[in-house]
Amino acid sequence: MIVIEGTVRLPVGNIEAAKPAMFAMVSASRAEEGCIDYAYAFDLVDPGLVRVTERWESRAALEAHFKTAHMAKWRQSFPDLGISDRSLRLYEAEAEPI
């Protein structure tokens, strides 16, 4: 399994404007083959900080995700929404209940 974990930032004043684009991105990504989970969450202490969590069945599924139209549209929205400070990391993991 591939796990993506990280953060992005956006101005607090742009949060409401960003929500429809974020909802579209999350919904489309969750519908992709090989997507186990895909989520954005606003930090409670630092509202301009968005936590990103993704789980994919394989690197191939993640690579296909990068080529989707909704990914391109999402990336195109970054300047208008003020999205910055992307810090994402990829980890290989084994699913194990704890």
Coordinates of C-alpha atoms in Angstrom, one line a residue, residues 2 5 10 15-16 18 20 25 27 29 32-35 37 44 50 53 55 58 61 66 68 71 74 80 85 87-88:
I2 CA 1.1 3.6 -0.7
E5 CA 0.8 12.2 4.2
L10 CA -4.0 28.5 2.1
I15 CA -11.1 28.5 3.0
E16 CA -14.8 28.8 2.0
A18 CA -11.6 26.4 -1.6
P20 CA -16.0 23.3 -3.4
M25 CA -11.1 16.6 -5.8
S27 CA -14.9 12.9 -4.3
S29 CA -10.2 10.7 -6.2
E32 CA -10.7 6.1 -8.7
E33 CA -9.7 2.5 -9.0
G34 CA -7.0 1.7 -6.5
C35 CA -7.9 4.5 -4.1
D37 CA -8.8 6.6 1.1
L44 CA -8.1 23.0 14.5
V50 CA -4.8 21.6 5.5
T53 CA -4.0 11.9 3.8
R55 CA -4.0 5.6 0.7
S58 CA -0.2 0.5 -5.5
A61 CA -2.9 3.5 -9.0
F66 CA -1.6 12.0 -11.2
T68 CA -6.5 12.5 -14.1
M71 CA -5.9 16.4 -10.6
W74 CA -7.1 21.0 -8.8
D80 CA -6.5 31.5 -7.4
D85 CA 3.7 25.3 1.1
S87 CA 4.8 19.3 1.8
L88 CA 3.8 15.8 0.9

